[in-house]
Amino acid sequence: MRKKTKKLKKGKEKKEKFIPQLLKGMKDVLPEESKYWRYVLEKMVKVAKSYGFEEIIVPVLEDVNLFKRTIGESTDIVEKEMFTFFDKGKREVALRPELTAGIARAYIEHGLDSLPQPIKLFSFGPVFRYEKPQAGRQREFYQFNLEVLGSASPITDSQLIALAHTLFKELKLSVEIQINSLGCKDCRKEYYKKLFEALRYKKKLLCENCQQRLNRSPLRIFDCKEKKCKEFTYNLPFLIDSICQSCKDHFIKVLENLDELQIPYNLNPRIVRGLDYYTRTVFEFWPSKGNLSEDEKSKFALGGGGRYDELIKYLGGKITPACGMAFGMERMIEEMKNQGVLLPKERKNIVFLTAISEPAKKKALSLFEELKEAKIEVKEALAKDSLRAQLDLANKIGARIVLILGQDEVAHKTIIIKDMKTGIQEVVDVNKIIAEIKKRL
Ligand code: AMP
């Protein structure tokens, strides 16, 4: 919000007219768009519940150290992108840049580890990252997040990916699953030796930021958005080629499960995710766009996640292997529009009365009055002769039920009732039509 002040000659300040404005990187969701949000969110919740997930709601504001410790001090998110400030009690707090850390904190704080494991939780809400706004990148965006805490089994990783696959199918979105393994702490020790060897005389080819990060968190060079770093990393050894036997076995089982489920995936050794807490399996969901480069697709990733076996222990909890993922709401909706996915027509509780032939129309006139009296929202276009024209209008206004009265129906004291949501059509006794309608609405 901008507040302009103007210095007057005598030192007095005059307040100029205040013009409220949306902050950079924020977005209003207007009714035309919020229809998509509601639709996608309902699908997300339905799919999550069908896989046994329950909802958890955690605060938007947390102690800044929660994110520093979990996401990692040398990640872009913590180094550059967090909205942080001191509250009135002089505590440094942050608007959450993701949901996993808060959920992990809640898991420990409320002793959820004493319940039968694993615990499956979903959550939805805004997250904040101070990034340069551009297409598909905002400062406030919404994530739908899923976590499975207390399971080391590769079944968990595969089932999370299966859940995402089901969700994308439900939303009619075509995506590519990119998958990789980051191994465990021990694998990384081995890998870093190879990486530093490969970088021995070439560090200077990386951007300054990457050069600085190299000692603290070498994997981060793979997330760098600078073109020269991206190009350079194509020729470096990959972590996947250095993982230990146990991590390899885990990864192979995840892939075998996906094969069993006939879920296609792409092995991508460059997927490292932008956070430090991941171990073993990591994955991302990219929109399927034939001619775009890997970088372009990854820029518009619809979601991603992975295993984080060390995080809970690191926050002071018991050893708790876990796996999770998050989807970006705005990007999912944008991609639905790009891929031409239409929302199903919203059916209102309107009953549309149609009639063919003069005797049927006459009967329909009195039936229309009866329905109104029974407080049913009824519409008609009886002045139109063709049934097609009447049905077109019923469809256009999104009627839930269409009643069709023809000569035969009048003769037999029946009427056709069609549920436009299910498409099911039945012939019923015209004297029972009010009860029949109420049963269906
Ligand atoms: P991440 O854990 O960073 O991969 O985020 C998970 C998902 O959130 C991404 O795949 C995107 O769909 C979405 N996302 C991440 N950052 C942004 C952003 N700045 N603006 C909009 N959506 C984002």
XYZ file of C-alpha atoms in Angstrom, residues 174-409:
236
model
C -0.926 -34.619 -18.705
C 2.359 -34.646 -16.739
C 5.814 -36.198 -16.724
C 7.138 -37.757 -13.533
C 10.842 -37.034 -13.004
C 12.497 -39.187 -10.356
C 15.932 -39.484 -8.768
C 17.630 -40.672 -5.588
C 19.830 -38.423 -3.452
C 21.019 -41.318 -1.281
C 21.834 -40.899 2.404
C 24.491 -38.935 4.341
C 27.095 -41.634 3.736
C 26.518 -41.736 -0.021
C 26.954 -37.984 -0.137
C 30.326 -38.090 1.581
C 31.574 -40.344 -1.213
C 29.915 -38.265 -3.881
C 31.283 -34.946 -2.654
C 34.836 -36.310 -3.018
C 34.133 -37.019 -6.710
C 32.391 -33.701 -7.182
C 35.244 -31.668 -5.700
C 37.718 -33.617 -7.787
C 35.735 -32.752 -10.930
C 35.583 -29.122 -9.867
C 39.210 -28.834 -8.832
C 40.322 -26.328 -11.488
C 36.917 -25.204 -12.652
C 35.223 -23.591 -9.649
C 35.628 -20.188 -11.250
C 33.222 -21.215 -14.017
C 30.401 -21.183 -11.470
C 28.615 -18.004 -10.387
C 29.900 -16.314 -7.227
C 26.982 -17.525 -5.198
C 27.611 -21.152 -6.153
C 31.328 -20.819 -5.427
C 30.473 -19.661 -1.937
C 27.900 -22.355 -1.380
C 30.115 -25.117 -2.600
C 31.728 -25.783 0.763
C 28.522 -25.577 2.751
C 26.024 -27.316 0.503
C 27.478 -28.551 -2.799
C 24.220 -29.993 -4.163
C 22.798 -26.491 -4.415
C 24.839 -25.806 -7.552
C 22.318 -28.036 -9.336
C 19.432 -25.697 -8.363
C 21.187 -22.522 -9.483
C 19.089 -20.531 -11.925
C 22.145 -18.935 -13.624
C 22.554 -20.167 -17.184
C 26.316 -20.699 -16.930
C 25.934 -22.851 -13.801
C 23.159 -24.883 -15.385
C 25.258 -25.600 -18.462
C 28.278 -26.395 -16.362
C 26.487 -28.915 -14.152
C 25.608 -31.083 -17.155
C 29.205 -32.281 -17.204
C 29.558 -33.020 -13.496
C 29.266 -36.466 -11.898
C 25.775 -37.265 -10.617
C 24.955 -38.308 -7.076
C 22.798 -41.222 -8.277
C 25.960 -42.939 -9.548
C 27.491 -42.882 -6.053
C 24.657 -44.101 -3.859
C 25.277 -47.004 -1.458
C 23.800 -50.480 -1.856
C 21.027 -49.929 0.683
C 19.898 -46.673 -0.997
C 20.143 -48.376 -4.382
C 17.938 -51.245 -3.182
C 15.395 -48.771 -1.838
C 15.315 -46.852 -5.110
C 14.984 -49.999 -7.222
C 12.014 -51.108 -5.118
C 10.325 -47.718 -5.614
C 10.791 -48.026 -9.373
C 9.619 -51.647 -9.429
C 6.449 -50.641 -7.581
C 5.828 -47.898 -10.142
C 6.340 -50.432 -12.932
C 3.865 -52.744 -11.220
C 1.358 -49.879 -11.090
C 2.143 -49.071 -14.733
C 3.018 -45.501 -13.846
C 5.487 -44.061 -16.362
C 8.452 -42.060 -15.035
C 11.659 -40.534 -16.252
C 14.920 -41.186 -14.389
C 16.455 -37.753 -14.043
C 19.799 -37.485 -12.198
C 19.588 -33.671 -12.200
C 16.590 -33.508 -9.864
C 17.995 -32.428 -6.479
C 15.076 -30.265 -5.203
C 15.830 -26.869 -3.701
C 15.965 -27.906 -0.049
C 18.577 -29.595 2.126
C 16.389 -32.018 4.042
C 15.794 -34.600 1.306
C 17.287 -38.086 1.442
C 16.876 -40.983 -1.006
C 13.879 -40.646 -3.366
C 13.065 -37.236 -4.853
C 10.590 -36.491 -7.642
C 8.921 -33.700 -9.548
C 5.846 -33.443 -11.753
C 6.380 -31.443 -14.914
C 3.725 -30.421 -17.408
C 3.943 -32.513 -20.589
C 5.023 -30.079 -23.262
C 6.572 -31.749 -26.269
C 9.009 -29.154 -27.517
C 10.072 -27.391 -24.326
C 13.552 -27.873 -22.891
C 14.094 -29.608 -19.556
C 14.809 -26.226 -17.919
C 11.608 -24.706 -19.252
C 9.535 -27.627 -18.020
C 11.156 -27.587 -14.597
C 10.422 -23.857 -14.333
C 6.721 -24.672 -14.449
C 6.829 -27.800 -12.251
C 3.372 -28.537 -10.890
C 4.634 -30.265 -7.777
C 7.437 -32.181 -6.206
C 8.628 -33.942 -3.122
C 10.666 -36.727 -1.674
C 11.884 -38.613 1.337
C 13.268 -36.838 4.409
C 14.437 -39.519 6.836
C 16.597 -37.216 8.987
C 14.372 -34.179 9.434
C 12.337 -35.144 12.511
C 15.433 -36.368 14.351
C 17.211 -33.185 13.393
C 14.411 -31.135 14.961
C 14.779 -33.029 18.228
C 12.231 -35.808 17.627
C 12.763 -39.574 17.501
C 14.234 -41.153 14.367
C 11.251 -40.914 12.005
C 11.649 -41.725 8.329
C 9.150 -39.781 6.245
C 8.175 -38.835 2.727
C 6.065 -35.984 1.362
C 5.159 -33.783 -1.585
C 3.509 -30.499 -2.470
C 1.565 -29.186 -5.459
C 1.360 -25.536 -6.490
C -2.279 -24.530 -6.848
C -1.762 -21.603 -9.248
C 0.446 -23.625 -11.581
C -1.981 -26.560 -11.627
C -4.819 -24.245 -12.625
C -2.757 -22.413 -15.216
C -1.760 -25.743 -16.728
C -5.370 -26.957 -16.813
C -6.169 -23.877 -18.862
C -3.107 -24.420 -21.103
C -4.113 -28.020 -21.704
C -7.728 -26.992 -22.416
C -9.243 -28.823 -19.442
C -12.786 -27.535 -18.988
C -14.556 -27.502 -15.652
C -17.654 -29.674 -15.539
C -20.785 -27.564 -15.894
C -22.015 -26.438 -12.523
C -25.558 -27.732 -12.137
C -27.884 -25.534 -10.104
C -30.954 -26.898 -8.346
C -33.159 -25.741 -11.179
C -35.935 -27.908 -12.590
C -36.669 -27.283 -16.255
C -40.098 -28.250 -17.521
C -40.434 -29.128 -21.217
C -43.443 -30.310 -23.209
C -44.118 -31.532 -26.759
C -47.576 -31.223 -28.363
C -50.519 -29.005 -27.492
C -52.178 -31.293 -24.884
C -48.834 -31.768 -23.129
C -48.197 -28.016 -23.043
C -51.632 -27.456 -21.553
C -50.924 -29.976 -18.820
C -47.453 -28.459 -18.328
C -48.958 -25.049 -17.613
C -50.775 -26.301 -14.530
C -47.849 -28.508 -13.496
C -45.598 -25.411 -13.613
C -47.905 -23.677 -11.119
C -47.950 -26.752 -8.839
C -44.139 -26.922 -8.787
C -43.872 -23.232 -7.926
C -46.323 -23.708 -5.086
C -44.174 -26.564 -3.780
C -41.270 -24.005 -3.653
C -39.316 -25.765 -6.392
C -37.156 -23.467 -8.552
C -38.727 -24.211 -11.912
C -38.109 -22.710 -15.340
C -39.672 -23.361 -18.742
C -39.668 -22.302 -22.393
C -43.075 -23.713 -23.301
C -43.614 -21.070 -25.932
C -40.900 -22.754 -28.019
C -42.207 -25.551 -30.214
C -39.175 -27.795 -30.608
C -38.057 -30.000 -27.761
C -34.435 -29.478 -28.842
C -34.726 -25.690 -28.357
C -36.247 -26.223 -24.896
C -33.526 -28.717 -23.914
C -30.767 -26.427 -25.209
C -31.975 -23.698 -22.913
C -32.199 -26.123 -19.974
C -28.592 -27.074 -20.591
C -27.475 -23.485 -21.004
C -28.811 -22.422 -17.644
C -27.322 -25.537 -15.996
C -30.637 -27.149 -14.890
C -30.228 -30.107 -12.512
C -33.450 -31.840 -13.537
C -35.373 -31.773 -16.803
C -39.017 -32.876 -16.938
C -40.361 -34.004 -20.295
C -44.063 -34.255 -20.960
C -45.281 -35.701 -24.270
C -48.576 -36.947 -25.608
C -47.936 -40.501 -24.365
C -47.081 -39.284 -20.883
